[in-house]
Short mmCIF file of C-alpha atoms in Angstrom, two decimals:
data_model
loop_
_atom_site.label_atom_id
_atom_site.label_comp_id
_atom_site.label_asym_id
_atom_site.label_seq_id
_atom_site.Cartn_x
_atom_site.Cartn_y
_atom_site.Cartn_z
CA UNK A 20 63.16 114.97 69.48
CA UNK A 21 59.84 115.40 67.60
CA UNK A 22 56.94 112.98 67.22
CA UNK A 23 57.45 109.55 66.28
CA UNK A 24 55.84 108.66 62.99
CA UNK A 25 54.24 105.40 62.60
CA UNK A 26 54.94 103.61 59.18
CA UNK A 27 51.66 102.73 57.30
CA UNK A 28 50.30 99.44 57.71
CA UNK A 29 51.54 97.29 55.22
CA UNK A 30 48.85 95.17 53.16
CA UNK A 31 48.63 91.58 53.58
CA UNK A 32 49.83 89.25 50.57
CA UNK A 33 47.22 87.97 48.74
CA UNK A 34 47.40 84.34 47.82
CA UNK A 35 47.38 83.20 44.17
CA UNK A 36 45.67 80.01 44.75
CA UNK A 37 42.93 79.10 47.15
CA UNK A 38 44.17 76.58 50.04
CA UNK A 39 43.86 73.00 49.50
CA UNK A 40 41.73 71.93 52.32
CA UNK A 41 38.77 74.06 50.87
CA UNK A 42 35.90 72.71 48.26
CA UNK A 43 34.91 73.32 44.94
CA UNK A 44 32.25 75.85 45.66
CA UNK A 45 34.69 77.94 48.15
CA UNK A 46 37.38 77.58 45.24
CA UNK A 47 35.09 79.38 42.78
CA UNK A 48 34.57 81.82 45.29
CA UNK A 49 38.20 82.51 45.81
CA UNK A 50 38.62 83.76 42.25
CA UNK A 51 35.94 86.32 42.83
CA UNK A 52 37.79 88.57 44.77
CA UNK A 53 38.06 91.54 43.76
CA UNK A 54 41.80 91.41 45.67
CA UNK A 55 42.78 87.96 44.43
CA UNK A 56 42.10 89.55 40.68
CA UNK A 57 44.06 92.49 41.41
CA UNK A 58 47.47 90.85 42.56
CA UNK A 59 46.79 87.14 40.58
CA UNK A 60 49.98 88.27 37.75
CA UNK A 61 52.12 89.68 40.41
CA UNK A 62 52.08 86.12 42.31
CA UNK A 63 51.95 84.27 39.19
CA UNK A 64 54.36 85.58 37.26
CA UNK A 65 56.82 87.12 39.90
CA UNK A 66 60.02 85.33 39.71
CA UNK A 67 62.13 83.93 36.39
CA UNK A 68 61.45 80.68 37.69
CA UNK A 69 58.03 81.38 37.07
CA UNK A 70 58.19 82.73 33.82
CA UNK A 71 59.72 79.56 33.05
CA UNK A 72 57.74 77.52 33.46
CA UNK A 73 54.89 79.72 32.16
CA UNK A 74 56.80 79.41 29.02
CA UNK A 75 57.27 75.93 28.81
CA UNK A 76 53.55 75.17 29.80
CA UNK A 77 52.94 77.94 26.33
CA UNK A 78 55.66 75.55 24.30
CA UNK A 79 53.71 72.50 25.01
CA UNK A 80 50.31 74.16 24.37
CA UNK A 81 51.91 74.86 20.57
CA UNK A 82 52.85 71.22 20.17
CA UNK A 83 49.02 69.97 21.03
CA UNK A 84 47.68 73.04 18.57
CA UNK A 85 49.90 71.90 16.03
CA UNK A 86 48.27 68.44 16.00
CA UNK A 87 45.10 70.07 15.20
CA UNK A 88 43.79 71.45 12.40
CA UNK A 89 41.13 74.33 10.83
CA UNK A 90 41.03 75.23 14.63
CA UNK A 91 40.11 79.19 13.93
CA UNK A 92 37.69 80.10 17.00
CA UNK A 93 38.79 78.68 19.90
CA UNK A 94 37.37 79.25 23.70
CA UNK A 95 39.44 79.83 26.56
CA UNK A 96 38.01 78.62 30.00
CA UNK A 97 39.18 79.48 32.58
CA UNK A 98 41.23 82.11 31.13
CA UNK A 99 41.71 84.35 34.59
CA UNK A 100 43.32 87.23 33.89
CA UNK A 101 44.25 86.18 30.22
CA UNK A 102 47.33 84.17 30.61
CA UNK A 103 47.77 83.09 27.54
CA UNK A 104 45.60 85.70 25.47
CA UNK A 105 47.91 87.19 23.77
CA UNK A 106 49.87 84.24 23.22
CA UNK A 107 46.95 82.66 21.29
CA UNK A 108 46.13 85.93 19.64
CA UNK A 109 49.59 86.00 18.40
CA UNK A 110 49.06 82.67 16.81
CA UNK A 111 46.16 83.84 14.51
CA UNK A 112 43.40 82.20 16.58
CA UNK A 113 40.15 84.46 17.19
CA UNK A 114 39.76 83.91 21.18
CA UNK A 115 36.83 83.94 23.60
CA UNK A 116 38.12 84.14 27.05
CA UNK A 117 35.38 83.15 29.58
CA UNK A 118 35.63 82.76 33.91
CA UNK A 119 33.02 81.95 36.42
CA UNK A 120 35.44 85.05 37.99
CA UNK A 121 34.38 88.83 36.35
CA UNK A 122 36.71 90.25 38.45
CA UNK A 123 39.56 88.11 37.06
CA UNK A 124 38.20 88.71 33.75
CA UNK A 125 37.76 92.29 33.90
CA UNK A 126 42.03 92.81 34.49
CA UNK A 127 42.19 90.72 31.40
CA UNK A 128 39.99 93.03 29.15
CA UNK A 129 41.46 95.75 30.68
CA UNK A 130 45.23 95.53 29.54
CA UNK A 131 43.79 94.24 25.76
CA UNK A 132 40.72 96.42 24.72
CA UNK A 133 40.76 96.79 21.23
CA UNK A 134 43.17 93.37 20.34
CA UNK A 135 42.62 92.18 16.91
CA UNK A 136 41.20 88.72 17.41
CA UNK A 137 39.81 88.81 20.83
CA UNK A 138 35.92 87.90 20.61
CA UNK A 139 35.58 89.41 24.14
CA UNK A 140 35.09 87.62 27.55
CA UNK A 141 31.71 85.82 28.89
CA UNK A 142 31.35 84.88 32.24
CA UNK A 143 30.56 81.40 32.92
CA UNK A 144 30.79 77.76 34.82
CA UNK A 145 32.37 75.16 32.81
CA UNK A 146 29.69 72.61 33.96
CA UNK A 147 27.56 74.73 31.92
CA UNK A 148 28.30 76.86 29.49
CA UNK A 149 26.23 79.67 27.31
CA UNK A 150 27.19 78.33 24.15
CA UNK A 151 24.98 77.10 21.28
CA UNK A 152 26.66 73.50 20.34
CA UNK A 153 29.23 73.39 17.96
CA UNK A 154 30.17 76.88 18.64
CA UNK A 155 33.81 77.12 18.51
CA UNK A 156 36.59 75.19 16.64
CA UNK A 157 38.23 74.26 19.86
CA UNK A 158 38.60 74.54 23.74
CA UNK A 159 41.37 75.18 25.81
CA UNK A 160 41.18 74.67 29.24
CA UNK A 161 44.58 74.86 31.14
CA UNK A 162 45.37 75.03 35.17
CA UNK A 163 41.59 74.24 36.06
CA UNK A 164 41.02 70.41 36.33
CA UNK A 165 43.87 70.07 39.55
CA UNK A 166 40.40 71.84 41.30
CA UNK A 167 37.77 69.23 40.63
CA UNK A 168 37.13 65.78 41.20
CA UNK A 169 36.75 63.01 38.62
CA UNK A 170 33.16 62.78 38.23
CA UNK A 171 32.81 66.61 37.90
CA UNK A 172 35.76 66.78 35.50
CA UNK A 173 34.02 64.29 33.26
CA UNK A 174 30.67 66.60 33.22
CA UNK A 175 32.81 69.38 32.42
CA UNK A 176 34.64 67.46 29.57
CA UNK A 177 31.05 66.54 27.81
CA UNK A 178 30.15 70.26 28.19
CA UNK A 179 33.21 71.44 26.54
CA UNK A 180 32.89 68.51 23.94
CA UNK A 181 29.14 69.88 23.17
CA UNK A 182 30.63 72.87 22.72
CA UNK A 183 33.03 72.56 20.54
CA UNK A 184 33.25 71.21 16.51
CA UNK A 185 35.94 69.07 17.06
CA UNK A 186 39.27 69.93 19.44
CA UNK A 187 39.03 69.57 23.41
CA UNK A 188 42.71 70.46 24.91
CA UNK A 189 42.87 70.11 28.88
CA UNK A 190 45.73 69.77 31.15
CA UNK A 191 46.20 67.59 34.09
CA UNK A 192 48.38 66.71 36.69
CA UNK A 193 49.76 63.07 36.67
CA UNK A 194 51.60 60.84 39.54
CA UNK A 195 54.68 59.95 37.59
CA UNK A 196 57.07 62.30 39.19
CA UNK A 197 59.21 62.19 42.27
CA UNK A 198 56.75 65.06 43.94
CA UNK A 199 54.35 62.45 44.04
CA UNK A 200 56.40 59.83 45.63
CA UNK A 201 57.67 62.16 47.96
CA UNK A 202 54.16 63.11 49.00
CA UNK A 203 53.40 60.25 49.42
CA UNK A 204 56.10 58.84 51.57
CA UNK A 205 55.49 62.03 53.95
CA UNK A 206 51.69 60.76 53.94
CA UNK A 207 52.26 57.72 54.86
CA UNK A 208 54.80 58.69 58.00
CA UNK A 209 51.93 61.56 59.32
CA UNK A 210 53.91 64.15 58.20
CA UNK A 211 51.33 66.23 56.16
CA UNK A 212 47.73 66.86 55.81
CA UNK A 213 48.16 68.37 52.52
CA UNK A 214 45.73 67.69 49.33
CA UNK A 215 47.54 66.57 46.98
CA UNK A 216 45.53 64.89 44.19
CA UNK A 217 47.13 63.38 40.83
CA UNK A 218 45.75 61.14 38.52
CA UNK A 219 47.25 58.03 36.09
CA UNK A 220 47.40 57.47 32.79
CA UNK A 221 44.65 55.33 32.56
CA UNK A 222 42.37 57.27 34.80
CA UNK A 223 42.79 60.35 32.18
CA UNK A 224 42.03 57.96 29.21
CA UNK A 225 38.96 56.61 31.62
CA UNK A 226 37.64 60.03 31.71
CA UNK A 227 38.38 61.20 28.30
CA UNK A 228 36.22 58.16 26.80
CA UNK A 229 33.44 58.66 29.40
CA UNK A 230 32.85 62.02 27.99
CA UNK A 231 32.55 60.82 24.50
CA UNK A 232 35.67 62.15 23.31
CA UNK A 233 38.84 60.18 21.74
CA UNK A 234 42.09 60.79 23.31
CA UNK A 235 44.68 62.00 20.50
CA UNK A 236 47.98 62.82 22.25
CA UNK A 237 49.56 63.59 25.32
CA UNK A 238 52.06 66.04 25.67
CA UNK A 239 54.47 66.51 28.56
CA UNK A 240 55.14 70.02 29.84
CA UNK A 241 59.06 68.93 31.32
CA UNK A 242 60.01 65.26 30.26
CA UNK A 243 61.98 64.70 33.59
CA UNK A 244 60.32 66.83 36.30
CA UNK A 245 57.07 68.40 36.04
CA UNK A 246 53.96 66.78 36.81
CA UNK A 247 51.79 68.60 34.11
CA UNK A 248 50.36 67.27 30.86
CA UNK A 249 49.02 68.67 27.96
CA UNK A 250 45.74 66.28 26.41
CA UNK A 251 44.26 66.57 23.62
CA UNK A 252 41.26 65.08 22.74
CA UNK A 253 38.45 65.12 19.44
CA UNK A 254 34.61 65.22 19.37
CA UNK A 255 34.50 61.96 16.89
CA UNK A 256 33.19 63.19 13.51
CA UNK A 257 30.22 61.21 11.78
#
């Protein structure tokens, strides 16, 4: 019998998201590896079920755009590894994609050097960005605000609103859904530790007003399940 071979060590799965138990700063860090960057599509987009619901997050996106209107620059932040780039681009919009993550950033540029439309991507923190004021027509700033608390979510939203003309589109993720009541029945027994933050109706409109800006519509992702809505929002003009 010859040698036994030993199989190569196989490499670790790298999470998609940081864990919840971890703050803000160490969540910015997570998205700066160089690893997470690398393997963020793979986890994110990996099953159909995913794709899914990537699509119907996209569908309800289009609904909020289409309330808008002479929206031709728009800035993307946080737009990772460009998730929905070259959705956008295929609308007609002229994108900026900017991360606090260049590693993230750089496997976005890399698979669309050269796209017609894309303005390039800037590195950046959302609580303050390198923009002069008025700078782009509108922001979009999806899967982000599930990260940060309320207070820093309204310093965020007057950033964005400073920079921007007239169009500030966020999502968030809401309590009306069974997840919620399920979470918080298993709370309430000691069954989990988990974070597992949503917000009201009213606290969005609180913190949409506190930044200055006027709430304009909100847009469900899934009417019956998911826990994700589309906002948008206007700088007031005059």
């Amino acid at each position: 019998m010859g040698p036994t071979q030993s199989k190569p060590a196989s490499r670790a799965p790298v999470k998609s998201s940081p864990p919840g138990d971890i703050d803000y700063d160490a969540r910015k860090s997570f998205y700066r590896s160089k690893d997470v960057a690398e393997d963020y599509d793979r986890h994110r987009f990996k099953s159909k079920k995913r794709q899914r619901r990537n699509v119907r997050k996209w569908r309800a996106i289009q609904k909020a755009l289409a309330l808008t209107e002479g929206v031709e620059r728009l800035l993307d932040i946080p737009c990772g590894t460009g998730r929905f780039t070259d959705e956008l681009l295929g609308e007609g919009y002229r994108v900026i994609g900017s991360d606090i993550s260049r590693e993230m950033m750089e496997v976005g540029l890399r698979e669309r050097v050269g796209a017609k439309g894309l303005l390039g991507f800037v590195q950046s923190d959302a609580e303050h960005l390198p923009f002069p004021d008025d700078a782009v027509d509108c922001v979009l700033c999806i899967r982000f605000f599930l990260h940060v608390d309320g207070p820093t979510r309204v310093r965020i939203l007057r950033e964005m609103k400073r920079a921007s003309r007239r169009w500030v589109l966020v999502d968030y993720r809401h309590r009306y859904t069974l997840r919620w009541a399920l979470w918080r029945t298993r709370q309430a027994l000691g069954r989990t530790s988990e974070r597992f933050e949503r917000v009201t109706r009213a606290q969005i409109e609180d913190e949409i007003e506190a930044a200055g800006l006027k709430l304009v519509k909100v847009v469900p992702v899934e009417l019956a399940f998911s826990d994700k809505w589309i906002v948008l929002a206007e700088v007031p003009q005059g």
